[in-house]
Amino acid sequence: MLQVRFLVKFLFLTILFFSLINGAWGRNHRVARSHRFGYARNRQVLWQEDHKKCGGENQSPIQIIRHRAIPLPLRAVEMVGYHDPLPGPLNLTNNGHSVMLRPEGLTRSMHPPAVYGALLKDHYVMDTLHFHWGLRDYRGSEHRVNGVRYPMEMHIVHRKQSYGSVHEALGHSDGLSVLAFFFEVREKDNPTLQPLLQKLHLVKLEGQSVYLDSTFTMASLLPRDLEIYYTYRGSLTTPPCSEAVTWIVFPEPQFISYMQLKKFRRLSSGESKIADNYRVLQELGNRIVYVRRMFSDTSSGNLTNDEQLWYN
């Protein structure tokens, strides 16, 4: 009889102990989730409750209309080190709202990938790249160009070289430059995406991270035509929505096959699949979108008044 009472008491205390532990974990788990941001429209409007800048006047992404953009004889976007293999190791991470590639060797590289030209006043060095995609092929990109929304958009994030980190750069209106590229769906695979895709299944869940087996050049991911681009001043498209970005948007799309895009659509945030991870279009307001015009002298001695507003 005593043994039975002891066993019952032991089971009761054991259940109570694990219930308390589970409750504490559950509360911590909910706290962690409360700091996430959702992409559903009714959740995007809540971003500015925790991140005031998300309600700013210079937000991204935007709709770009060719005939409304101001043509200027802008300089080409010069991509330094884009034809060199990325300095590894290359870390691929599922952060719960996208998949991000971080070349960890950038800090040790003497000549990391960088961009200058366009309306940029300095060199901007690469930091990371990530993607936005849709559940269906007719949506997914963040920017919309001439009414077209592509199924995927790639962002290559660069920080101004005079700032020591992205965190520091976010505190300045000229802190970052993000190059945006679109992907359209075709039947055949894009072989240049294979170094990324071959390990994508290993980061299916939020928080998972893996190193790629091989490196590649940034140029291999880009479309052929880089001469025409749009540029405007905007923000991060995710919280904290810092208005510190000079956007350079290239309208010529790259391609990705349906099966390759499907691998992105299998990624999970823990709560659901990561898909339609794009922000709703933001108002352009008083901002101006410029498009590169190639038939005029682009030397520094022949800048238009509009260009002078950027350079001065």
Coordinates of C-alpha atoms in Angstrom, one line a residue, residues 23-256:
G23 CA 4.6 26.4 -19.3
A24 CA 7.7 28.4 -18.8
W25 CA 9.0 27.3 -22.1
G26 CA 5.7 28.1 -23.8
R27 CA 5.8 31.6 -22.4
N28 CA 9.3 32.2 -23.5
H29 CA 8.4 30.7 -26.9
R30 CA 5.5 33.1 -27.3
V31 CA 7.7 36.0 -26.3
A32 CA 10.2 35.1 -29.0
R33 CA 7.4 34.8 -31.5
S34 CA 5.9 38.2 -30.5
H35 CA 9.0 39.9 -31.8
R36 CA 8.4 38.4 -35.3
F37 CA 6.7 40.3 -38.0
G38 CA 4.1 38.9 -40.3
Y39 CA 3.6 39.4 -44.0
A40 CA -0.2 39.2 -44.0
R41 CA -1.7 42.6 -44.8
N42 CA -3.4 42.9 -41.4
R43 CA 0.0 42.2 -39.7
Q44 CA 2.0 44.5 -41.9
V45 CA 0.0 47.5 -40.7
L46 CA 1.1 46.6 -37.2
W47 CA 4.8 46.9 -38.0
Q48 CA 4.9 50.6 -37.1
E49 CA 3.6 49.9 -33.6
D50 CA 7.0 48.4 -32.7
H51 CA 9.0 50.1 -35.4
K52 CA 7.9 53.7 -35.8
K53 CA 10.0 54.2 -39.0
C54 CA 7.8 51.7 -40.8
G55 CA 5.2 54.5 -41.0
G56 CA 7.7 56.9 -42.5
E57 CA 7.3 58.9 -45.8
N58 CA 10.3 57.3 -47.7
Q59 CA 9.4 53.6 -47.4
S60 CA 10.0 50.7 -49.8
P61 CA 9.1 48.9 -52.0
I62 CA 7.3 51.0 -54.5
Q63 CA 5.7 50.8 -57.9
I64 CA 8.0 51.9 -60.7
I65 CA 6.4 53.2 -63.9
R66 CA 8.8 53.8 -66.8
H67 CA 7.1 56.9 -68.2
R68 CA 6.9 58.5 -64.8
A69 CA 10.6 58.1 -64.0
I70 CA 13.0 61.0 -64.7
P71 CA 15.6 60.0 -67.3
L72 CA 19.1 61.2 -66.4
P73 CA 22.6 60.5 -68.0
L74 CA 23.7 58.5 -65.0
R75 CA 26.9 56.7 -64.6
A76 CA 26.9 52.9 -65.0
V77 CA 26.8 50.8 -61.8
E78 CA 30.4 49.6 -61.5
M79 CA 30.7 46.2 -59.7
V80 CA 34.1 45.6 -58.3
G81 CA 35.0 42.1 -57.4
Y82 CA 31.7 40.7 -58.8
H83 CA 33.6 38.4 -61.2
D84 CA 35.8 37.0 -58.4
P85 CA 34.8 34.0 -56.3
L86 CA 33.0 35.1 -53.1
P87 CA 35.4 34.8 -50.1
G88 CA 34.1 31.9 -48.0
P89 CA 33.0 30.3 -46.0
L90 CA 29.5 31.0 -47.3
N91 CA 26.8 30.8 -44.7
L92 CA 23.2 30.1 -45.7
T93 CA 20.6 30.8 -43.1
N94 CA 16.8 30.5 -42.7
N95 CA 16.0 33.6 -40.6
G96 CA 12.2 32.9 -40.5
H97 CA 11.2 35.4 -43.1
S98 CA 13.8 34.7 -45.9
V99 CA 16.9 32.8 -46.7
M100 CA 20.1 34.8 -46.4
L101 CA 23.6 34.3 -47.7
R102 CA 26.5 35.8 -45.8
P103 CA 30.1 35.4 -47.1
E104 CA 31.9 35.3 -43.8
G105 CA 35.3 35.9 -45.6
L106 CA 34.3 39.5 -46.5
T107 CA 35.8 41.0 -43.4
R108 CA 39.2 39.4 -44.2
S109 CA 39.1 40.1 -47.9
M110 CA 41.4 42.8 -49.2
H111 CA 39.0 43.5 -52.1
P112 CA 35.5 42.5 -51.2
P113 CA 32.7 42.8 -53.8
A114 CA 31.6 46.5 -53.9
V115 CA 29.7 48.9 -56.1
Y116 CA 30.0 52.5 -57.1
G117 CA 28.6 54.8 -59.8
A118 CA 25.0 55.6 -60.5
L119 CA 24.2 58.3 -57.9
L120 CA 26.3 56.8 -55.2
K121 CA 28.9 59.2 -53.7
D122 CA 31.2 56.5 -52.4
H123 CA 32.0 52.8 -52.7
Y124 CA 29.6 50.4 -51.0
V125 CA 30.8 47.0 -49.9
M126 CA 28.7 43.9 -50.0
D127 CA 27.3 42.5 -46.8
T128 CA 24.6 39.9 -47.6
L129 CA 22.0 38.8 -50.1
H130 CA 18.5 37.4 -49.6
F131 CA 15.4 36.6 -51.6
H132 CA 11.7 37.4 -51.6
W133 CA 9.3 35.0 -53.4
G134 CA 5.6 34.2 -53.8
L135 CA 3.4 31.2 -53.5
R136 CA 2.3 31.7 -57.0
D137 CA 4.2 32.6 -60.1
Y138 CA 2.4 35.9 -60.6
R139 CA 3.6 37.4 -57.3
G140 CA 6.6 37.4 -55.0
S141 CA 8.8 40.4 -55.9
E142 CA 8.7 43.4 -53.7
H143 CA 9.0 46.1 -56.3
R144 CA 6.6 46.2 -59.2
V145 CA 7.8 47.5 -62.6
N146 CA 5.3 48.8 -65.2
G147 CA 2.6 46.8 -63.5
V148 CA 4.5 43.5 -63.5
R149 CA 5.2 41.6 -60.3
Y150 CA 7.8 38.8 -60.7
P151 CA 7.7 35.6 -58.7
M152 CA 11.0 36.4 -57.0
E153 CA 13.3 39.3 -56.2
M154 CA 16.9 39.1 -55.0
H155 CA 18.4 41.9 -52.8
I156 CA 22.2 42.4 -52.6
V157 CA 22.8 44.6 -49.5
H158 CA 25.9 46.9 -49.5
R159 CA 27.0 49.3 -46.8
K160 CA 28.9 52.5 -47.4
Q161 CA 32.6 51.7 -46.8
S162 CA 33.1 54.6 -44.4
Y163 CA 30.7 53.0 -42.0
G164 CA 32.0 50.1 -39.9
S165 CA 28.9 48.0 -39.9
V166 CA 25.4 47.7 -41.3
H167 CA 24.1 48.7 -37.8
E168 CA 26.0 51.9 -38.0
A169 CA 25.0 52.5 -41.6
L170 CA 21.3 52.3 -40.7
G171 CA 21.7 55.5 -38.8
H172 CA 22.5 57.5 -41.9
S173 CA 20.4 58.3 -44.9
D174 CA 23.2 57.2 -47.3
G175 CA 24.1 54.2 -45.2
L176 CA 23.1 51.4 -47.6
S177 CA 22.7 50.6 -51.2
V178 CA 20.6 47.6 -52.2
L179 CA 20.7 46.2 -55.7
A180 CA 17.4 44.5 -56.7
F181 CA 17.1 41.9 -59.4
F182 CA 14.0 40.0 -60.6
F183 CA 13.6 36.4 -61.5
E184 CA 11.0 35.0 -64.0
V185 CA 10.0 31.4 -64.2
R186 CA 11.1 29.3 -67.2
E187 CA 11.1 25.6 -67.9
K188 CA 14.8 24.9 -67.7
D189 CA 16.9 25.1 -64.5
N190 CA 19.2 28.0 -64.0
P191 CA 22.6 26.3 -63.3
T192 CA 24.1 29.4 -61.7
L193 CA 21.7 28.9 -58.8
Q194 CA 22.9 25.4 -58.0
P195 CA 25.5 26.3 -55.4
L196 CA 22.7 27.9 -53.3
L197 CA 20.0 25.3 -54.1
Q198 CA 22.0 22.2 -53.4
K199 CA 22.0 23.0 -49.6
L200 CA 18.6 24.8 -49.4
H201 CA 16.9 21.7 -48.0
L202 CA 19.2 21.8 -45.0
V203 CA 17.8 25.1 -43.9
K204 CA 14.2 24.2 -44.3
L205 CA 13.3 25.4 -40.7
E206 CA 13.8 28.7 -39.1
G207 CA 17.2 29.1 -37.4
Q208 CA 18.9 26.4 -39.4
S209 CA 22.2 27.3 -41.0
V210 CA 24.6 25.6 -43.3
Y211 CA 27.9 26.3 -45.1
L212 CA 28.0 25.9 -48.9
D213 CA 30.3 23.3 -50.4
S214 CA 31.6 25.7 -53.1
T215 CA 31.8 29.3 -53.8
F216 CA 30.7 31.3 -56.9
T217 CA 30.9 34.8 -58.4
M218 CA 28.2 37.4 -57.8
A219 CA 28.2 38.1 -61.5
S220 CA 27.0 34.6 -62.2
L221 CA 23.7 35.4 -60.5
L222 CA 23.0 38.6 -62.5
P223 CA 21.2 39.2 -65.8
R224 CA 23.2 40.2 -68.9
D225 CA 21.8 43.7 -69.3
L226 CA 22.9 45.9 -66.4
E227 CA 23.0 49.1 -68.4
I228 CA 19.4 50.2 -67.6
Y229 CA 18.3 50.7 -64.0
Y230 CA 16.0 52.7 -61.8
T231 CA 17.2 54.4 -58.6
Y232 CA 15.4 56.1 -55.8
R233 CA 15.8 56.7 -52.1
G234 CA 13.9 54.4 -49.8
S235 CA 14.1 52.1 -46.8
L236 CA 14.5 48.6 -45.7
T237 CA 11.5 46.5 -46.6
T238 CA 11.4 44.8 -43.3
P239 CA 11.4 46.1 -39.7
P240 CA 13.0 48.4 -38.5
C241 CA 12.3 49.9 -42.0
S242 CA 15.2 52.3 -41.7
E243 CA 15.2 55.0 -44.3
A244 CA 18.8 54.5 -45.2
V245 CA 18.7 52.9 -48.6
T246 CA 19.6 54.0 -52.1
W247 CA 17.8 51.5 -54.2
I248 CA 19.1 50.5 -57.6
V249 CA 16.5 48.3 -59.4
F250 CA 17.4 46.5 -62.6
P251 CA 14.4 45.7 -64.8
E252 CA 16.0 43.0 -66.9
P253 CA 15.0 39.7 -65.2
Q254 CA 17.1 36.6 -64.6
F255 CA 15.4 33.2 -64.8
I256 CA 14.6 30.3 -62.4

